[in-house]
PDB file of C-alpha atoms in Angstrom:
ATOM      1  CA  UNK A 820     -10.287  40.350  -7.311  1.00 32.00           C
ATOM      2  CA  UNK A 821      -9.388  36.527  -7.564  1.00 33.00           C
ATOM      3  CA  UNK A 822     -10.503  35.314 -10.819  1.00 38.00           C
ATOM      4  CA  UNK A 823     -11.760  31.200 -10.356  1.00 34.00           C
ATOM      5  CA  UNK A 824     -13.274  30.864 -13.776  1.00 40.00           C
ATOM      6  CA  UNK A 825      -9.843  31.863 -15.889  1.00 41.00           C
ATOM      7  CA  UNK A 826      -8.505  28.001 -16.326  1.00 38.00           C
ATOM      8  CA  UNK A 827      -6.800  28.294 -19.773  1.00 45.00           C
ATOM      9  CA  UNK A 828      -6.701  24.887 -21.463  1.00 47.00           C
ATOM     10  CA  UNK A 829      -3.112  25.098 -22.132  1.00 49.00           C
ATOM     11  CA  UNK A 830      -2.566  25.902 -18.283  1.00 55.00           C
ATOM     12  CA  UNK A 831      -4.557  23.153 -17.356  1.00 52.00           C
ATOM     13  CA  UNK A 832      -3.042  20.221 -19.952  1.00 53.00           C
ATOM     14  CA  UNK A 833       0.384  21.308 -19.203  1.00 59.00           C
ATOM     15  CA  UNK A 834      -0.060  20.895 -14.893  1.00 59.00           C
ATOM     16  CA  UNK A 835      -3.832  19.761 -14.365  1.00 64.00           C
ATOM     17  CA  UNK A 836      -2.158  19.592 -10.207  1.00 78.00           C
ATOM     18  CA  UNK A 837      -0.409  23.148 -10.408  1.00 92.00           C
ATOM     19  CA  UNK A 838      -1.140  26.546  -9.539  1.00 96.00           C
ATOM     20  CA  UNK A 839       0.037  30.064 -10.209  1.00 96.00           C
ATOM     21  CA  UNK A 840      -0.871  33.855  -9.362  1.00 97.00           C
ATOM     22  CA  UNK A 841      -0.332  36.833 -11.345  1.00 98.00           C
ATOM     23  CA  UNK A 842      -0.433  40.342  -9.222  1.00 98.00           C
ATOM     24  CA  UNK A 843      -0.873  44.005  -9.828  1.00 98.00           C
ATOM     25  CA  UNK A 844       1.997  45.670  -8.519  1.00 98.00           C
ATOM     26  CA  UNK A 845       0.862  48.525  -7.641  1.00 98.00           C
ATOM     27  CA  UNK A 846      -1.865  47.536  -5.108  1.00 98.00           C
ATOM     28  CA  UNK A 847      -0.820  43.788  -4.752  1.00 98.00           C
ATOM     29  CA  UNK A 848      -4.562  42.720  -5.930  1.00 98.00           C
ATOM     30  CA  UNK A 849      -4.939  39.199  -7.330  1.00 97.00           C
ATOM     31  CA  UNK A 850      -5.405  39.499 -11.056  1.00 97.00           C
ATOM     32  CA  UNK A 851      -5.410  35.865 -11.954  1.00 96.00           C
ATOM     33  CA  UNK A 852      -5.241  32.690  -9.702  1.00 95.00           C
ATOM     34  CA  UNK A 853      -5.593  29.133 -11.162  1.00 93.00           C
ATOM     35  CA  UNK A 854      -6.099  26.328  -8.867  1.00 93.00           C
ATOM     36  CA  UNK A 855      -6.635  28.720  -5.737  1.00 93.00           C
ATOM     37  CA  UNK A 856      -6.678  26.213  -2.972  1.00 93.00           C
ATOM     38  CA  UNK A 857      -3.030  25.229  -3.737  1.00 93.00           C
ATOM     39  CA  UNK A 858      -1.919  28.722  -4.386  1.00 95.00           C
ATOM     40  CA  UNK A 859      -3.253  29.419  -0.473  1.00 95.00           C
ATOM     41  CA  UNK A 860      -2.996  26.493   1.103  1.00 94.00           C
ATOM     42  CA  UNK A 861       0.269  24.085  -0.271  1.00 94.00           C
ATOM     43  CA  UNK A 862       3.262  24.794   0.998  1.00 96.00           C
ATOM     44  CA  UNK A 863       6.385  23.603  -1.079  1.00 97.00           C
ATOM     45  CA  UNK A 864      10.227  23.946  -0.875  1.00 98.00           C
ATOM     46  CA  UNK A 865      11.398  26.691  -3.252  1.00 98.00           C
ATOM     47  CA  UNK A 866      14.474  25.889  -4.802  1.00 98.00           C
ATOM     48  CA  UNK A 867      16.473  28.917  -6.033  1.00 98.00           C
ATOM     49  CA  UNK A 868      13.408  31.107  -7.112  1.00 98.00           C
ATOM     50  CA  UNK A 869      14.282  32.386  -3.441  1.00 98.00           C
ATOM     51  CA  UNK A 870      17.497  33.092  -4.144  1.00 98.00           C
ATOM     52  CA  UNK A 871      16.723  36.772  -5.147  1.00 98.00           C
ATOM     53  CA  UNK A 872      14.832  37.500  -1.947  1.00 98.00           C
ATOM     54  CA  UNK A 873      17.679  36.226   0.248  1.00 98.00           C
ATOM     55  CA  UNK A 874      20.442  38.719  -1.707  1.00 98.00           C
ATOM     56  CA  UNK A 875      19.568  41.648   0.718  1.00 97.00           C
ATOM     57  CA  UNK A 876      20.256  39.110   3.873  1.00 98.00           C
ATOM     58  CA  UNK A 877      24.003  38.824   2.799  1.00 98.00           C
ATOM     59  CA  UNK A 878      25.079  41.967   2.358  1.00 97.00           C
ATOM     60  CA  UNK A 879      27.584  43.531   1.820  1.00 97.00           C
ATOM     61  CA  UNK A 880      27.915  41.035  -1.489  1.00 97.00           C
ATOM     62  CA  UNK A 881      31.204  39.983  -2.326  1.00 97.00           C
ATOM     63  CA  UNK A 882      32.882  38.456  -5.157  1.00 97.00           C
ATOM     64  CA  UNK A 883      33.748  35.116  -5.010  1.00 96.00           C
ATOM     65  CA  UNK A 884      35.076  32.356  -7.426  1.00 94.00           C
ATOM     66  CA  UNK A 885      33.027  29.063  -8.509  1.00 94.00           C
ATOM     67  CA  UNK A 886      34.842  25.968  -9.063  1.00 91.00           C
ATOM     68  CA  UNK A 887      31.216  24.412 -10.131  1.00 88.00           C
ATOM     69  CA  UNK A 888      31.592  21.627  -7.585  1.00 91.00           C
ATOM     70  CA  UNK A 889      29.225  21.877  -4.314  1.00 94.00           C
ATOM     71  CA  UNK A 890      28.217  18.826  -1.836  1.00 95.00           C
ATOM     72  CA  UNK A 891      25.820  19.501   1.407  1.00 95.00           C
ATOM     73  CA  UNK A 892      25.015  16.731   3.294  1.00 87.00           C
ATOM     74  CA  UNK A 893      23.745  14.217   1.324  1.00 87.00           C
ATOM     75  CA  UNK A 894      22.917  16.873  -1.887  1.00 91.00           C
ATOM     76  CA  UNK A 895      24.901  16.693  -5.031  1.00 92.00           C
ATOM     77  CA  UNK A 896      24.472  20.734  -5.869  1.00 91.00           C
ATOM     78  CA  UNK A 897      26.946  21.120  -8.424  1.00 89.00           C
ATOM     79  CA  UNK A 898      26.711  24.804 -10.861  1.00 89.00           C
ATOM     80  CA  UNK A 899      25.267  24.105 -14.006  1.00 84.00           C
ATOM     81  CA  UNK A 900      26.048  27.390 -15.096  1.00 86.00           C
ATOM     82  CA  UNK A 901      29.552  27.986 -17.703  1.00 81.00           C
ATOM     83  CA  UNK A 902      32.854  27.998 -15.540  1.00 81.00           C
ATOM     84  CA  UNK A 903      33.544  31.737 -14.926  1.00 79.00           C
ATOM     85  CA  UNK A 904      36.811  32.909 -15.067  1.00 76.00           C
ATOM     86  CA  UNK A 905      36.277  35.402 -12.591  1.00 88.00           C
ATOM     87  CA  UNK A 906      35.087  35.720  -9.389  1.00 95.00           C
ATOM     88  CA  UNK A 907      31.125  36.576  -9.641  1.00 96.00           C
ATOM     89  CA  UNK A 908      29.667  39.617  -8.472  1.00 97.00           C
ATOM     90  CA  UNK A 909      25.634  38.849  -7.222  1.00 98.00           C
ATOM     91  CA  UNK A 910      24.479  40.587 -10.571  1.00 98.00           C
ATOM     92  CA  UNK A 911      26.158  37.563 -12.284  1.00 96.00           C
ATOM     93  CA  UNK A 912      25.918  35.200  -9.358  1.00 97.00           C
ATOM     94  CA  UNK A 913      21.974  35.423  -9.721  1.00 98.00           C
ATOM     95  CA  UNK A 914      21.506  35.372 -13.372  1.00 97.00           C
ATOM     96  CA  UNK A 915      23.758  32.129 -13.442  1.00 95.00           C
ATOM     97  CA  UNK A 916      21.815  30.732 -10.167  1.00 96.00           C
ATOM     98  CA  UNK A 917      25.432  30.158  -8.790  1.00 96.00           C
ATOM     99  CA  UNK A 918      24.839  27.290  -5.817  1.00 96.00           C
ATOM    100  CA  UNK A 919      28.476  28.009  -4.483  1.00 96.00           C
ATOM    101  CA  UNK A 920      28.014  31.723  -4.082  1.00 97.00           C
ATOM    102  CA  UNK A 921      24.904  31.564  -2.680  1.00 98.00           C
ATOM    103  CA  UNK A 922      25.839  29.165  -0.053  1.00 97.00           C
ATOM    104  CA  UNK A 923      29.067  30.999   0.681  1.00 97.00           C
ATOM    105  CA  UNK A 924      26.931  34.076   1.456  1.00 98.00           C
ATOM    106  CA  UNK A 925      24.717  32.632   3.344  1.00 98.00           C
ATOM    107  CA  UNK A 926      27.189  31.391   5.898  1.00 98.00           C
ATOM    108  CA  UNK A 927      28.371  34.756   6.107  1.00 98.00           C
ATOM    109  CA  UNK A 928      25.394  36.346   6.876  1.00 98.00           C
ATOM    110  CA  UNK A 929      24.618  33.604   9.487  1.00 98.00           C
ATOM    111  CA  UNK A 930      21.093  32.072  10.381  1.00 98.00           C
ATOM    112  CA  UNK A 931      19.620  35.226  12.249  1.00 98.00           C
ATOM    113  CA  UNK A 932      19.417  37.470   8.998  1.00 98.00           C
ATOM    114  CA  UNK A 933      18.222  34.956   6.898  1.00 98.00           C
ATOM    115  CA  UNK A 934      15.527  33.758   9.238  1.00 98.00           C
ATOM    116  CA  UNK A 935      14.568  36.945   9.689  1.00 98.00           C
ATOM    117  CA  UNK A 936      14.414  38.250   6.061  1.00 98.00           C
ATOM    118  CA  UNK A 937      12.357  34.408   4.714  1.00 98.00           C
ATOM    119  CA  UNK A 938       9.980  35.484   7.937  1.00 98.00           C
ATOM    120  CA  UNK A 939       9.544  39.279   6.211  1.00 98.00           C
ATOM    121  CA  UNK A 940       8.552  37.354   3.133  1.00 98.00           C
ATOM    122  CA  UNK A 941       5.723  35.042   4.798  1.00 98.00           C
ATOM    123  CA  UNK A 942       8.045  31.823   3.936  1.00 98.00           C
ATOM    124  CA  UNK A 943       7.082  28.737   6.403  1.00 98.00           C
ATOM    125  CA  UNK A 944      10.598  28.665   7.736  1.00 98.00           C
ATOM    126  CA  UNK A 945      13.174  27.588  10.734  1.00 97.00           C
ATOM    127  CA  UNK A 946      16.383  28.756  12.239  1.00 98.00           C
ATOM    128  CA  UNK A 947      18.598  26.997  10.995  1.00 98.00           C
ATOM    129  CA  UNK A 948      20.779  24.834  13.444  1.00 97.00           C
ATOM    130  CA  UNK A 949      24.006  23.821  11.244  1.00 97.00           C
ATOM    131  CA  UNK A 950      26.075  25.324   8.841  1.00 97.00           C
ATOM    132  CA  UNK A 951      25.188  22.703   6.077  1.00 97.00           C
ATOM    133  CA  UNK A 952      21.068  23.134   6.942  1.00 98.00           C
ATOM    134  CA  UNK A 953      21.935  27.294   6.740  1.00 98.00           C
ATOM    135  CA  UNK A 954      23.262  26.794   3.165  1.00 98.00           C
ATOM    136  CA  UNK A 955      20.120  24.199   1.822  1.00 98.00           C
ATOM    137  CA  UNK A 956      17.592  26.649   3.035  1.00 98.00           C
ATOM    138  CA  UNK A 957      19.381  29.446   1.228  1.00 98.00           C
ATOM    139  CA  UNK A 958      19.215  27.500  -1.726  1.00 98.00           C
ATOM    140  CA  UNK A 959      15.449  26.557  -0.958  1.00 98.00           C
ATOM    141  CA  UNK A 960      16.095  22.584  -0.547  1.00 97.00           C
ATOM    142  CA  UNK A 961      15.651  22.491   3.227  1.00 97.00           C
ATOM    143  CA  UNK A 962      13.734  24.226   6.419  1.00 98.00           C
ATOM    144  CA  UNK A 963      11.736  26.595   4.416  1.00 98.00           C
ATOM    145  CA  UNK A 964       8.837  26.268   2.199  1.00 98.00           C
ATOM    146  CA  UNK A 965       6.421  28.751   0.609  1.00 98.00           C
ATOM    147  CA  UNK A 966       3.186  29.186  -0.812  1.00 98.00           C
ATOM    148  CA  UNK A 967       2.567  30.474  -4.446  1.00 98.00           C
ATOM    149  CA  UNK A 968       0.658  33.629  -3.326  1.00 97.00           C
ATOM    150  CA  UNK A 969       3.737  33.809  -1.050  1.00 98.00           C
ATOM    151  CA  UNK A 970       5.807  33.929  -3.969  1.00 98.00           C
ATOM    152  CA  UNK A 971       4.102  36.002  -5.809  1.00 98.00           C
ATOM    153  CA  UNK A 972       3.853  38.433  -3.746  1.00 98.00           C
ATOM    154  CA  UNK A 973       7.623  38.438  -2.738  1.00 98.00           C
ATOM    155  CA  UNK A 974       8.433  39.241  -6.526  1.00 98.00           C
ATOM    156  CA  UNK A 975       6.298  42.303  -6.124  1.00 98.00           C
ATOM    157  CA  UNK A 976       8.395  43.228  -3.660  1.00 98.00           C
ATOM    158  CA  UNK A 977      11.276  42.403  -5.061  1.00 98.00           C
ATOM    159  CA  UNK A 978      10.072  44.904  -8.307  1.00 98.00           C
ATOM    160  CA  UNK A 979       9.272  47.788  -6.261  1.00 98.00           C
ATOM    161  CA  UNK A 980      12.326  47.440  -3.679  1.00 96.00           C
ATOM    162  CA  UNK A 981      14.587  45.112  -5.037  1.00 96.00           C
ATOM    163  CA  UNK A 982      16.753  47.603  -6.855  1.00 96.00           C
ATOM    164  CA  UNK A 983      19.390  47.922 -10.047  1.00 97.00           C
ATOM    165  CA  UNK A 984      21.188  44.667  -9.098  1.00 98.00           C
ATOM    166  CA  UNK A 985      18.469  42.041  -8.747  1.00 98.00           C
ATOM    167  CA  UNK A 986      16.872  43.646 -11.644  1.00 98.00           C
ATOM    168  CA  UNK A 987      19.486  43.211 -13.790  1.00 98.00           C
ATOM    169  CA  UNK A 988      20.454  39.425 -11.939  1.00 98.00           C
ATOM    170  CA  UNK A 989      16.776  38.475 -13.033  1.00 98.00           C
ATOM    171  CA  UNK A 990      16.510  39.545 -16.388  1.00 98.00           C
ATOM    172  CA  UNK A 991      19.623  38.189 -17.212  1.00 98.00           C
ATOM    173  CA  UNK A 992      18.142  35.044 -15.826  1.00 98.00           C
ATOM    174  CA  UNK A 993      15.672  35.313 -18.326  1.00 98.00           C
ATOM    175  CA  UNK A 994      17.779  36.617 -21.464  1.00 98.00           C
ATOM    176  CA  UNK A 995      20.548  33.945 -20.613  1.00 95.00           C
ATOM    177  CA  UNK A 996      20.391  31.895 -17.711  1.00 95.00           C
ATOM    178  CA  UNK A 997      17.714  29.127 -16.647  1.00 95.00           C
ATOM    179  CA  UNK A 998      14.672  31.047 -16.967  1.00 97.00           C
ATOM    180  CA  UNK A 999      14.973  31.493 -20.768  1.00 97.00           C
ATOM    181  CA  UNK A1000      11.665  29.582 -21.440  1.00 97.00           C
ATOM    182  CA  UNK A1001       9.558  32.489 -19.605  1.00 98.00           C
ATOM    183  CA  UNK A1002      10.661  34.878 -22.722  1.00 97.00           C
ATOM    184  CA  UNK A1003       7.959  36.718 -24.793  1.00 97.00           C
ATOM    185  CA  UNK A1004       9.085  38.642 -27.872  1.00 97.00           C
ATOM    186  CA  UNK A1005       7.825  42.258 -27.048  1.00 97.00           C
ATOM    187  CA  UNK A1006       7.847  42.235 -23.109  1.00 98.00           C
ATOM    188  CA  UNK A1007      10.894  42.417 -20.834  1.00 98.00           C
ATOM    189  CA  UNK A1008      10.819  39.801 -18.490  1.00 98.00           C
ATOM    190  CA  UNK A1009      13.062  39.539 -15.146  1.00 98.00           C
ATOM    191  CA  UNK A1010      12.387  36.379 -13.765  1.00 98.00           C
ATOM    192  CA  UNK A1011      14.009  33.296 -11.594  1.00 98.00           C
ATOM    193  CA  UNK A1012      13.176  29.078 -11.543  1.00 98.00           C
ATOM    194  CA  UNK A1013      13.490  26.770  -8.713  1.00 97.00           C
ATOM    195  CA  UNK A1014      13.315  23.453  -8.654  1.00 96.00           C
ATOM    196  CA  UNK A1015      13.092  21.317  -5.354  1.00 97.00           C
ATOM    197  CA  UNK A1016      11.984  18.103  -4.110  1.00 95.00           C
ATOM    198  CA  UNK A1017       8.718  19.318  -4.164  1.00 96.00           C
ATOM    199  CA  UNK A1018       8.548  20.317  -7.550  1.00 96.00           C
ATOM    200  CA  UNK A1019       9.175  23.562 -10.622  1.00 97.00           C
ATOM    201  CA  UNK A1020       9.102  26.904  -9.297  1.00 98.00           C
ATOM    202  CA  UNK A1021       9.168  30.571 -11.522  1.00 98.00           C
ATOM    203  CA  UNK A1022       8.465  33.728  -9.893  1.00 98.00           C
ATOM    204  CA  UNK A1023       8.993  37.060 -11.686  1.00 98.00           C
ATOM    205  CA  UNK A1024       7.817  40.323 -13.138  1.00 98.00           C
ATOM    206  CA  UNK A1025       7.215  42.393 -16.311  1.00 98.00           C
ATOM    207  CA  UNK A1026       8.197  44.911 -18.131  1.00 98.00           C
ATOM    208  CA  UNK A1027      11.467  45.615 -16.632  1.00 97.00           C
ATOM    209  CA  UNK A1028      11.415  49.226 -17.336  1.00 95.00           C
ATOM    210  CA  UNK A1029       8.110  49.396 -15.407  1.00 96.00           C
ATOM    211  CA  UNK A1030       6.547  46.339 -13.524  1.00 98.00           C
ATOM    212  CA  UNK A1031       2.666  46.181 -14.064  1.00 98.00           C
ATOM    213  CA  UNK A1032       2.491  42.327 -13.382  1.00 98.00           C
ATOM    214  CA  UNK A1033       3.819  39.616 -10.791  1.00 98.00           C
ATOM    215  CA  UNK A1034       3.636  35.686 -11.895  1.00 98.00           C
ATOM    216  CA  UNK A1035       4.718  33.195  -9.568  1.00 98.00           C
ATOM    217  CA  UNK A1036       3.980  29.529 -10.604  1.00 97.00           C
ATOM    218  CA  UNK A1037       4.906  26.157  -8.880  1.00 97.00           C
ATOM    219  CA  UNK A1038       4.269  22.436 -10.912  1.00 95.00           C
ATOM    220  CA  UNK A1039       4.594  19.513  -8.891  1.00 95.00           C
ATOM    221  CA  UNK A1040       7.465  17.211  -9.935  1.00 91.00           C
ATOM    222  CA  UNK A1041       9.377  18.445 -12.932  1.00 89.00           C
ATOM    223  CA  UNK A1042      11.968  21.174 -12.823  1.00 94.00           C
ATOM    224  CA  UNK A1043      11.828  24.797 -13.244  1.00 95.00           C
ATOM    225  CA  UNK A1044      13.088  25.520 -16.801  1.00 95.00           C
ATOM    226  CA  UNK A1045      11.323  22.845 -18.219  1.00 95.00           C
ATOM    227  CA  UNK A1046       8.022  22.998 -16.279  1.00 94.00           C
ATOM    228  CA  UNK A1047       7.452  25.990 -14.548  1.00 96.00           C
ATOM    229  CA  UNK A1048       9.041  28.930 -17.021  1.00 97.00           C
ATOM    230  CA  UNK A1049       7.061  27.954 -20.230  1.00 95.00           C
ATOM    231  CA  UNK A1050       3.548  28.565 -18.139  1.00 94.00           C
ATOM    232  CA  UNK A1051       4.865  31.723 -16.649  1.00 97.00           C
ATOM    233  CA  UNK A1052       5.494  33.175 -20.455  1.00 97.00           C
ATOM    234  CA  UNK A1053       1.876  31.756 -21.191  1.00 95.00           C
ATOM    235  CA  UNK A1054       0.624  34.181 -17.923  1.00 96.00           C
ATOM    236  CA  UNK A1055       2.460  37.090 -19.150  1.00 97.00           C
ATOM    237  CA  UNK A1056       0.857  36.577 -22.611  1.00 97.00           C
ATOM    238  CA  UNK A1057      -2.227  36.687 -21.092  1.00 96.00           C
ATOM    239  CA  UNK A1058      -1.386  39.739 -19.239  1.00 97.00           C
ATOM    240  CA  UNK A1059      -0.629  41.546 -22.523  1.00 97.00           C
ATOM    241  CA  UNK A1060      -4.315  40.097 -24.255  1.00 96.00           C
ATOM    242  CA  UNK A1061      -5.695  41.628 -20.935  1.00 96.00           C
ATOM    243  CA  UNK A1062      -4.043  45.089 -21.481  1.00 97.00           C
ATOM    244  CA  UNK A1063      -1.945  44.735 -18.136  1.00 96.00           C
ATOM    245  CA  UNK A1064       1.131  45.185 -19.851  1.00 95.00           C
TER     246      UNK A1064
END
């Protein structure tokens, strides 16, 4: 049942215009919502908290080398990740939130399979019509937006059906990689940010072992690691106070 009286204070000072959902994975029901017109009704470019969605799209994954360096159109999308001295498997190519190897894929699954599989995941989206517009909607900058309910239901998904590899990809994005300010001490957390024009993006679920919870949240302005993780870790706090996890 959608809760509209749970506004934590600390929720509130920290993005008075955001939103976020927490699910129950195992019947999808609302468990938390804060701000629930947005989380229904605003529609915002995801960044790369999509990115995990997209991975069974472009299969069969392949490795393939970063050189960290990545221009589309008029986007500056360079890796922020480490330089790699190997090619990157998607394990490693989602926990780092390669751009390169994301695009790369994308062109070689073509538009078809990933319109099809942001459709699957009720994402607002188009067919892409150019190479360069195929590659910024795989990355979540262009010609797909989603909702935060959206979201957070596509990370239940993704923890009942996304399997070993984005497991591992997400909580390595949490242990290592961009999502670090989602951790809680105590509670495994697999989780991805996204940051577009629109704004921060997290999306994720806990405990790894076994996923009780779903938290997707989106901030307006600001940028995932710095806006959007730190209130997912306060949401999965909560969902340990609660006894969810």
């Amino acid at each position: 049942m959608i809760s509209r009286r749970h506004v934590f204070a600390a929720f509130a000072a920290r993005s008075p215009s955001g939103t976020a959902v927490v699910l129950r994975i195992a019947d999808g029901s609302a468990l938390r919502v804060e701000n629930e017109s947005a989380a229904v009704g605003r529609s915002a470019a995801p960044g790369s908290a999509l990115k995990p969605w997209l991975l069974e799209a472009m299969r069969p994954w392949r490795r393939r080398s970063c050189t960290g360096t990545l221009r589309i159109g008029g986007y500056r999308l360079d890796c922020i990740h480490a330089p790699l001295a190997s090619a990157l498997d998607a394990e490693t190519a989602l926990a780092a939130s390669c751009n390169q190897w994301f695009a790369a894929s994308a062109l070689a699954a073509g538009p078809q399979r990933i319109f099809r599989r942001l459709q699957e995941g009720g994402a607002e989206a188009r067919l892409a019509r150019t190479p360069g517009e195929l590659q910024l909607q795989a990355l979540g900058l262009e010609a797909v937006s989603v909702t935060a309910f959206a979201m957070a239901r596509i990370y239940r998904r993704l923890a009942l059906e996304g399997g070993p590899v984005v497991a591992a990809g997400l909580r390595r994005a949490v242990t290592e990689g961009t999502a670090q300010g989602a951790q809680v001490e105590g509670i495994g957390i697999a989780g991805k940010t996204g940051t577009s024009r629109d704004g921060a993006w997290f999306g994720g679920f806990a405990p790894i072992d076994k996923p009780a919870v779903a938290v997707a949240v989106f901030q307006p302005g600001g940028r995932g690691p710095r806006d959007a993780a730190p209130v997912a870790a306060e949401l999965f706090q909560w969902a340990r106070r609660s006894g969810l996890l």
